[in-house]
GROMACS .gro file of C-alpha atoms in nm:
model
  352
    1MET     CA    1   3.407   0.306  -2.711
    2ASN     CA    2   3.530   0.002  -2.502
    3LEU     CA    3   3.724  -0.073  -2.158
    4ASP     CA    4   4.052   0.061  -2.305
    5ASP     CA    5   3.915   0.353  -2.440
    6ILE     CA    6   3.787   0.427  -2.095
    7ARG     CA    7   4.108   0.347  -1.909
    8THR     CA    8   4.322   0.561  -2.163
    9ASP     CA    9   4.059   0.876  -2.059
   10ILE     CA   10   4.100   0.753  -1.721
   11ASP     CA   11   4.458   0.770  -1.758
   12ARG     CA   12   4.425   1.130  -1.963
   13VAL     CA   13   4.192   1.313  -1.652
   14ASP     CA   14   4.436   1.142  -1.359
   15ALA     CA   15   4.759   1.284  -1.578
   16LYS     CA   16   4.525   1.652  -1.592
   17ILE     CA   17   4.455   1.664  -1.191
   18LEU     CA   18   4.817   1.567  -1.072
   19PHE     CA   19   4.962   1.854  -1.317
   20LEU     CA   20   4.663   2.070  -1.163
   21LEU     CA   21   4.779   1.950  -0.804
   22ASN     CA   22   5.136   2.061  -0.854
   23GLU     CA   23   5.050   2.398  -0.997
   24ARG     CA   24   4.847   2.456  -0.725
   25MET     CA   25   5.134   2.354  -0.467
   26GLU     CA   26   5.341   2.635  -0.681
   27LYS     CA   27   5.101   2.898  -0.628
   28ALA     CA   28   5.083   2.824  -0.247
   29ILE     CA   29   5.505   2.876  -0.239
   30LEU     CA   30   5.452   3.187  -0.460
   31ALA     CA   31   5.174   3.300  -0.197
   32ARG     CA   32   5.399   3.253   0.066
   33ARG     CA   33   5.594   3.551   0.043
   34PHE     CA   34   5.310   3.758   0.078
   35LYS     CA   35   5.142   3.609   0.430
   36THR     CA   36   5.302   3.645   0.767
   37SER     CA   37   5.193   3.294   0.857
   38THR     CA   38   5.103   2.962   0.653
   39LEU     CA   39   4.829   2.904   0.853
   40ASP     CA   40   4.498   3.097   0.750
   41THR     CA   41   4.198   2.973   0.920
   42ALA     CA   42   3.971   3.214   0.780
   43ARG     CA   43   4.083   3.154   0.413
   44GLU     CA   44   4.082   2.744   0.489
   45GLN     CA   45   3.726   2.765   0.585
   46ALA     CA   46   3.636   2.989   0.285
   47ILE     CA   47   3.763   2.753   0.068
   48LEU     CA   48   3.602   2.467   0.249
   49ASP     CA   49   3.246   2.600   0.224
   50LYS     CA   50   3.312   2.666  -0.179
   51VAL     CA   51   3.408   2.283  -0.207
   52ARG     CA   52   3.100   2.157   0.004
   53ARG     CA   53   2.878   2.394  -0.217
   54SER     CA   54   3.038   2.305  -0.567
   55SER     CA   55   3.052   1.929  -0.521
   56GLN     CA   56   2.781   1.822  -0.714
   57CYS     CA   57   2.640   1.504  -0.934
   58LEU     CA   58   2.867   1.176  -0.832
   59LEU     CA   59   3.110   1.398  -0.573
   60ASP     CA   60   2.987   1.334  -0.224
   61PRO     CA   61   3.043   1.690  -0.031
   62ALA     CA   62   3.217   1.505   0.241
   63PHE     CA   63   3.490   1.350   0.026
   64SER     CA   64   3.567   1.664  -0.140
   65VAL     CA   65   3.586   1.848   0.191
   66LYS     CA   66   3.841   1.571   0.334
   67MET     CA   67   4.027   1.568   0.000
   68TYR     CA   68   4.072   1.917   0.027
   69GLU     CA   69   4.181   1.952   0.372
   70GLN     CA   70   4.428   1.720   0.338
   71ILE     CA   71   4.561   1.919  -0.017
   72MET     CA   72   4.585   2.270   0.219
   73ALA     CA   73   4.760   2.086   0.450
   74GLU     CA   74   5.008   1.938   0.196
   75SER     CA   75   5.049   2.337   0.084
   76ARG     CA   76   5.123   2.425   0.436
   77ARG     CA   77   5.398   2.151   0.408
   78ILE     CA   78   5.515   2.304   0.112
   79GLN     CA   79   5.541   2.664   0.230
   80GLU     CA   80   5.719   2.589   0.540
   81ALA     CA   81   5.956   2.423   0.391
   82GLY     CA   82   6.102   2.718   0.260
   83LEU     CA   83   6.204   2.625  -0.121
   84GLN     CA   84   6.378   2.851  -0.294
   85THR     CA   85   6.204   2.929  -0.602
   86VAL     CA   86   6.341   2.903  -0.979
   87ALA     CA   87   6.191   3.043  -1.279
   88PHE     CA   88   6.238   2.874  -1.622
   89GLN     CA   89   6.094   2.921  -1.968
   90GLY     CA   90   5.858   2.641  -2.095
   91GLU     CA   91   5.667   2.407  -1.956
   92HIS     CA   92   5.760   2.124  -1.704
   93GLY     CA   93   6.037   1.911  -1.834
   94ALA     CA   94   6.191   2.194  -2.064
   95TYR     CA   95   6.591   2.124  -2.102
   96SER     CA   96   6.610   2.446  -1.834
   97GLU     CA   97   6.448   2.250  -1.583
   98VAL     CA   98   6.635   1.938  -1.653
   99ALA     CA   99   6.975   2.157  -1.612
  100LEU     CA  100   6.832   2.336  -1.280
  101ARG     CA  101   6.725   1.983  -1.132
  102VAL     CA  102   7.128   1.926  -1.170
  103LEU     CA  103   7.221   2.235  -1.040
  104MET     CA  104   6.999   2.289  -0.744
  105PRO     CA  105   6.791   1.957  -0.691
  106ASN     CA  106   6.590   2.061  -0.419
  107ALA     CA  107   6.447   2.417  -0.595
  108ALA     CA  108   6.092   2.448  -0.667
  109THR     CA  109   6.091   2.514  -1.055
  110ILE     CA  110   5.834   2.737  -1.162
  111PRO     CA  111   5.751   2.755  -1.560
  112CYS     CA  112   5.681   3.083  -1.736
  113ARG     CA  113   5.553   3.120  -2.088
  114GLU     CA  114   5.833   3.392  -2.228
  115PHE     CA  115   6.217   3.426  -2.150
  116SER     CA  116   6.066   3.780  -2.033
  117ASP     CA  117   5.826   3.698  -1.769
  118VAL     CA  118   6.144   3.507  -1.621
  119PHE     CA  119   6.373   3.763  -1.607
  120GLU     CA  120   6.061   4.017  -1.466
  121GLY     CA  121   5.962   3.784  -1.225
  122VAL     CA  122   6.309   3.769  -1.044
  123GLU     CA  123   6.347   4.172  -1.088
  124LYS     CA  124   6.019   4.187  -0.894
  125GLY     CA  125   6.132   3.952  -0.631
  126ILE     CA  126   5.835   3.697  -0.747
  127TYR     CA  127   6.111   3.420  -0.792
  128ASP     CA  128   6.412   3.400  -0.632
  129TYR     CA  129   6.620   3.295  -0.912
  130GLY     CA  130   6.530   3.205  -1.298
  131ILE     CA  131   6.756   3.002  -1.545
  132VAL     CA  132   6.777   3.076  -1.918
  133PRO     CA  133   6.974   2.895  -2.233
  134VAL     CA  134   7.234   3.165  -2.352
  135GLU     CA  135   7.436   2.951  -2.627
  136ASN     CA  136   7.385   2.634  -2.806
  137THR     CA  137   7.655   2.433  -3.001
  138LEU     CA  138   7.437   2.382  -3.316
  139GLY     CA  139   7.217   2.636  -3.255
  140GLY     CA  140   7.419   2.913  -3.132
  141ILE     CA  141   7.315   3.227  -2.896
  142VAL     CA  142   7.007   3.212  -2.790
  143GLY     CA  143   6.880   3.583  -2.939
  144PRO     CA  144   6.578   3.697  -2.720
  145VAL     CA  145   6.787   3.601  -2.372
  146ASN     CA  146   7.100   3.753  -2.497
  147SER     CA  147   6.890   4.082  -2.595
  148ILE     CA  148   6.764   4.134  -2.209
  149LEU     CA  149   7.087   4.050  -2.061
  150ILE     CA  150   7.234   4.364  -2.258
  151TYR     CA  151   7.006   4.587  -2.031
  152THR     CA  152   6.882   4.405  -1.722
  153SER     CA  153   7.016   4.465  -1.378
  154LEU     CA  154   7.020   4.096  -1.283
  155LYS     CA  155   7.313   3.909  -1.190
  156ILE     CA  156   7.437   3.597  -1.316
  157VAL     CA  157   7.509   3.380  -1.038
  158ALA     CA  158   7.564   3.033  -1.158
  159ALA     CA  159   7.614   2.852  -1.501
  160ILE     CA  160   7.569   2.523  -1.620
  161ASP     CA  161   7.692   2.339  -1.948
  162MET     CA  162   7.554   2.012  -2.029
  163PRO     CA  163   7.446   1.777  -2.307
  164ILE     CA  164   7.089   1.767  -2.484
  165ARG     CA  165   6.976   1.460  -2.557
  166HIS     CA  166   6.667   1.483  -2.767
  167CYS     CA  167   6.415   1.161  -2.755
  168LEU     CA  168   6.141   1.108  -3.010
  169LEU     CA  169   5.806   1.061  -2.801
  170THR     CA  170   5.492   0.949  -2.908
  171LEU     CA  171   5.176   0.843  -2.732
  172PRO     CA  172   5.204   0.472  -2.575
  173GLY     CA  173   5.090   0.189  -2.801
  174ALA     CA  174   5.110   0.444  -3.115
  175ASP     CA  175   5.185   0.247  -3.419
  176HIS     CA  176   5.525   0.364  -3.553
  177ARG     CA  177   5.437   0.359  -3.891
  178GLU     CA  178   5.133   0.591  -3.890
  179LEU     CA  179   5.418   0.875  -3.769
  180ARG     CA  180   5.391   1.142  -4.021
  181THR     CA  181   5.457   1.497  -3.830
  182VAL     CA  182   5.640   1.612  -3.526
  183TRP     CA  183   5.617   1.901  -3.247
  184SER     CA  184   5.915   2.071  -3.105
  185HIS     CA  185   6.086   2.410  -3.038
  186THR     CA  186   6.204   2.522  -3.369
  187GLN     CA  187   6.578   2.528  -3.229
  188ALA     CA  188   6.548   2.172  -3.125
  189LEU     CA  189   6.401   2.069  -3.484
  190ALA     CA  190   6.681   2.199  -3.651
  191GLN     CA  191   6.901   2.025  -3.414
  192CYS     CA  192   6.739   1.683  -3.544
  193ARG     CA  193   6.726   1.804  -3.891
  194ASN     CA  194   6.854   1.492  -4.079
  195PHE     CA  195   6.717   1.235  -3.863
  196LEU     CA  196   6.358   1.413  -3.925
  197TYR     CA  197   6.405   1.396  -4.334
  198ARG     CA  198   6.557   1.035  -4.303
  199ASN     CA  199   6.246   0.922  -4.153
  200HIS     CA  200   5.983   1.118  -4.356
  201LEU     CA  201   5.877   1.286  -4.076
  202ASP     CA  202   5.764   1.665  -4.113
  203PRO     CA  203   5.879   1.926  -3.859
  204GLU     CA  204   5.593   2.145  -3.715
  205PRO     CA  205   5.748   2.445  -3.448
  206TYR     CA  206   5.595   2.419  -3.054
  207TYR     CA  207   5.686   2.724  -2.841
  208ASP     CA  208   5.849   2.448  -2.652
  209THR     CA  209   5.957   2.143  -2.615
  210ALA     CA  210   5.826   1.993  -2.292
  211GLY     CA  211   5.515   2.226  -2.430
  212ALA     CA  212   5.503   1.983  -2.727
  213ALA     CA  213   5.540   1.650  -2.528
  214LYS     CA  214   5.253   1.812  -2.269
  215ALA     CA  215   5.018   1.885  -2.607
  216LEU     CA  216   5.078   1.544  -2.748
  217ALA     CA  217   4.975   1.391  -2.398
  218GLU     CA  218   4.639   1.595  -2.369
  219SER     CA  219   4.527   1.623  -2.704
  220ARG     CA  220   4.638   1.252  -2.839
  221PRO     CA  221   4.651   1.338  -3.183
  222LYS     CA  222   4.707   1.034  -3.424
  223GLY     CA  223   5.010   1.030  -3.699
  224ILE     CA  224   5.208   1.299  -3.449
  225ALA     CA  225   5.518   1.287  -3.242
  226ALA     CA  226   5.702   1.495  -3.038
  227VAL     CA  227   6.102   1.591  -2.988
  228ALA     CA  228   6.148   1.662  -2.601
  229SER     CA  229   6.342   1.514  -2.294
  230LYS     CA  230   6.375   1.192  -2.168
  231PHE     CA  231   6.266   1.368  -1.847
  232ALA     CA  232   5.912   1.522  -1.984
  233ALA     CA  233   5.837   1.131  -2.140
  234ASP     CA  234   5.851   1.047  -1.796
  235LEU     CA  235   5.648   1.334  -1.682
  236TYR     CA  236   5.374   1.343  -1.937
  237GLY     CA  237   5.372   0.932  -1.959
  238LEU     CA  238   5.491   0.902  -2.331
  239GLU     CA  239   5.694   0.629  -2.488
  240ILE     CA  240   6.028   0.713  -2.609
  241ILE     CA  241   6.095   0.546  -2.981
  242LYS     CA  242   6.446   0.657  -3.005
  243GLU     CA  243   6.689   0.841  -2.809
  244ASP     CA  244   6.970   1.061  -2.895
  245VAL     CA  245   6.796   1.175  -3.236
  246GLN     CA  246   6.969   1.493  -3.251
  247ASP     CA  247   7.184   1.512  -3.570
  248THR     CA  248   7.544   1.514  -3.383
  249PRO     CA  249   7.652   1.388  -3.052
  250HIS     CA  250   7.798   1.700  -2.936
  251ASN     CA  251   7.503   1.899  -2.881
  252ARG     CA  252   7.513   2.126  -2.589
  253THR     CA  253   7.341   2.405  -2.420
  254ARG     CA  254   7.473   2.668  -2.213
  255PHE     CA  255   7.239   2.805  -1.885
  256PHE     CA  256   7.283   3.077  -1.655
  257VAL     CA  257   7.115   3.112  -1.327
  258ILE     CA  258   7.016   3.512  -1.239
  259SER     CA  259   6.955   3.687  -0.960
  260THR     CA  260   6.895   4.066  -0.785
  261LYS     CA  261   7.238   3.996  -0.577
  262GLU     CA  262   7.524   3.856  -0.675
  263SER     CA  263   7.688   3.536  -0.581
  264ASP     CA  264   7.789   3.498  -0.217
  265ALA     CA  265   8.102   3.245  -0.335
  266GLU     CA  266   8.371   3.371  -0.513
  267GLY     CA  267   8.328   3.286  -0.874
  268ASP     CA  268   8.615   3.177  -1.105
  269LYS     CA  269   8.460   3.273  -1.470
  270CYS     CA  270   8.311   3.641  -1.545
  271SER     CA  271   8.054   3.753  -1.808
  272ALA     CA  272   8.028   4.086  -1.920
  273VAL     CA  273   7.882   4.310  -2.195
  274PHE     CA  274   7.969   4.637  -2.366
  275THR     CA  275   7.895   4.838  -2.728
  276ALA     CA  276   8.125   4.815  -3.021
  277GLY     CA  277   8.017   5.076  -3.296
  278ASN     CA  278   8.202   5.162  -3.623
  279LYS     CA  279   8.506   5.293  -3.503
  280ALA     CA  280   8.782   5.068  -3.664
  281GLY     CA  281   9.002   4.891  -3.398
  282SER     CA  282   8.763   4.966  -3.064
  283LEU     CA  283   8.689   4.590  -3.044
  284PHE     CA  284   9.074   4.480  -3.082
  285ALA     CA  285   9.157   4.732  -2.852
  286VAL     CA  286   8.915   4.581  -2.570
  287LEU     CA  287   9.029   4.230  -2.620
  288ARG     CA  288   9.411   4.347  -2.662
  289VAL     CA  289   9.341   4.448  -2.299
  290PHE     CA  290   9.299   4.084  -2.197
  291ALA     CA  291   9.560   3.949  -2.389
  292ASP     CA  292   9.796   4.197  -2.213
  293GLU     CA  293   9.666   4.065  -1.841
  294LYS     CA  294   9.697   3.701  -1.975
  295ILE     CA  295   9.339   3.671  -1.934
  296ASN     CA  296   9.157   3.388  -2.103
  297LEU     CA  297   8.851   3.491  -2.322
  298THR     CA  298   8.601   3.185  -2.327
  299ARG     CA  299   8.295   3.311  -2.493
  300ILE     CA  300   8.324   3.621  -2.797
  301GLU     CA  301   7.948   3.687  -2.929
  302SER     CA  302   7.790   3.987  -3.113
  303VAL     CA  303   7.407   4.113  -3.068
  304PRO     CA  304   7.259   4.354  -3.278
  305ASP     CA  305   7.183   4.637  -3.022
  306THR     CA  306   7.098   4.993  -3.168
  307PRO     CA  307   7.107   5.078  -3.549
  308GLY     CA  308   7.508   5.088  -3.633
  309LYS     CA  309   7.576   4.920  -3.300
  310TYR     CA  310   7.654   4.534  -3.097
  311ALA     CA  311   7.646   4.405  -2.802
  312ILE     CA  312   7.915   4.262  -2.721
  313PHE     CA  313   7.945   3.945  -2.492
  314ILE     CA  314   8.245   3.817  -2.356
  315ASP     CA  315   8.306   3.554  -2.100
  316PHE     CA  316   8.671   3.526  -1.904
  317GLU     CA  317   8.851   3.319  -1.670
  318GLY     CA  318   8.952   3.439  -1.331
  319ALA     CA  319   8.817   3.609  -1.010
  320LEU     CA  320   8.679   3.973  -0.966
  321SER     CA  321   8.922   4.004  -0.683
  322SER     CA  322   9.233   3.894  -0.881
  323ALA     CA  323   9.477   4.180  -0.938
  324ALA     CA  324   9.485   4.103  -1.282
  325VAL     CA  325   9.116   4.092  -1.382
  326GLN     CA  326   9.075   4.441  -1.172
  327LYS     CA  327   9.327   4.591  -1.382
  328ALA     CA  328   9.173   4.475  -1.709
  329ILE     CA  329   8.834   4.610  -1.627
  330SER     CA  330   8.972   4.962  -1.518
  331LYS     CA  331   9.117   4.976  -1.833
  332VAL     CA  332   8.815   4.850  -2.060
  333SER     CA  333   8.576   5.033  -1.890
  334ALA     CA  334   8.763   5.398  -2.009
  335LEU     CA  335   8.752   5.198  -2.409
  336ALA     CA  336   8.434   5.063  -2.415
  337GLU     CA  337   8.078   5.192  -2.419
  338GLY     CA  338   7.862   5.105  -2.159
  339PHE     CA  339   8.096   4.796  -2.038
  340LYS     CA  340   7.917   4.623  -1.760
  341ILE     CA  341   8.018   4.301  -1.574
  342LEU     CA  342   7.707   4.053  -1.583
  343GLY     CA  343   7.822   3.818  -1.301
  344CYS     CA  344   8.114   3.634  -1.199
  345TYR     CA  345   8.004   3.291  -1.099
  346LYS     CA  346   8.110   2.917  -1.070
  347GLU     CA  347   8.061   2.718  -1.396
  348MET     CA  348   7.936   2.307  -1.357
  349ARG     CA  349   7.995   2.080  -1.710
  350VAL     CA  350   7.812   1.780  -1.683
  351GLU     CA  351   7.981   1.530  -1.914
  352GLU     CA  352   7.782   1.306  -2.195
   0.00000   0.00000   0.00000
């Protein structure tokens, strides 16, 4: 072990401290929903007493107490800021969070392990909103999300369509010639298949792109890289070897923002879902209604539902208040089984 090794370890510990502090602030924001006031003197004193008792070895109890007094003061400040909370699947640095920072830059982003955790948390009122990917130009629909949308009571209140620019990330100072394996989400690896093949890199699936970047930064293995966002590289202190490693420049993902309440602002695009069975012409009959009313359909996707039946997702242009849309909905509701409007919203498109 030399000075450089020790400093590398210090950098890793510092990164962990900052991420744990950020996680503590996230929990403080969520705790605010269950409190009548941001100041709880008894609770804070109990924490300080515990910190004082736990300060052993090299830590001076007075230093630890002073540090925690500052941490709790910052927690109160954040709680009093009244930030809206938005849940996303994955670790910090995930593309869902990148999209959210464009759409709602002042929101507090809260990571969740699974897509179902995002939906459940919003339904229970733990989070104000959730953001989930629904389709990608290369990978197609995001099956788990669309399957949940069939039955959820949540409403789509906004959408964003943005380019996904994958980066190849390594530990700072890593020898690029030693790279053998790349960690990332299966969809991201599939979107970079040709690049990985040309560079003789073996793909190894990870549950999340940002999670792969975080694991790389924490475990610091040799010969391993990650495919993730530029934002993830900044968060985890990784080096970007190459940007835009996806196989096509036209790699885009569309995200929905979901809430328990409909959007207050009038939207200009609607999403709906209904069930189609094996009856000949049933889907055509629905689509003809929109054609007759001169309503433009922008998305038609099918997802297996129950045996012999498919859930059909459609997006169409127009506001719910328009006469043409109301007429089409009335007709389709009588034709299609389980027809449901998922939301009417504005959609942002981020150019490449």
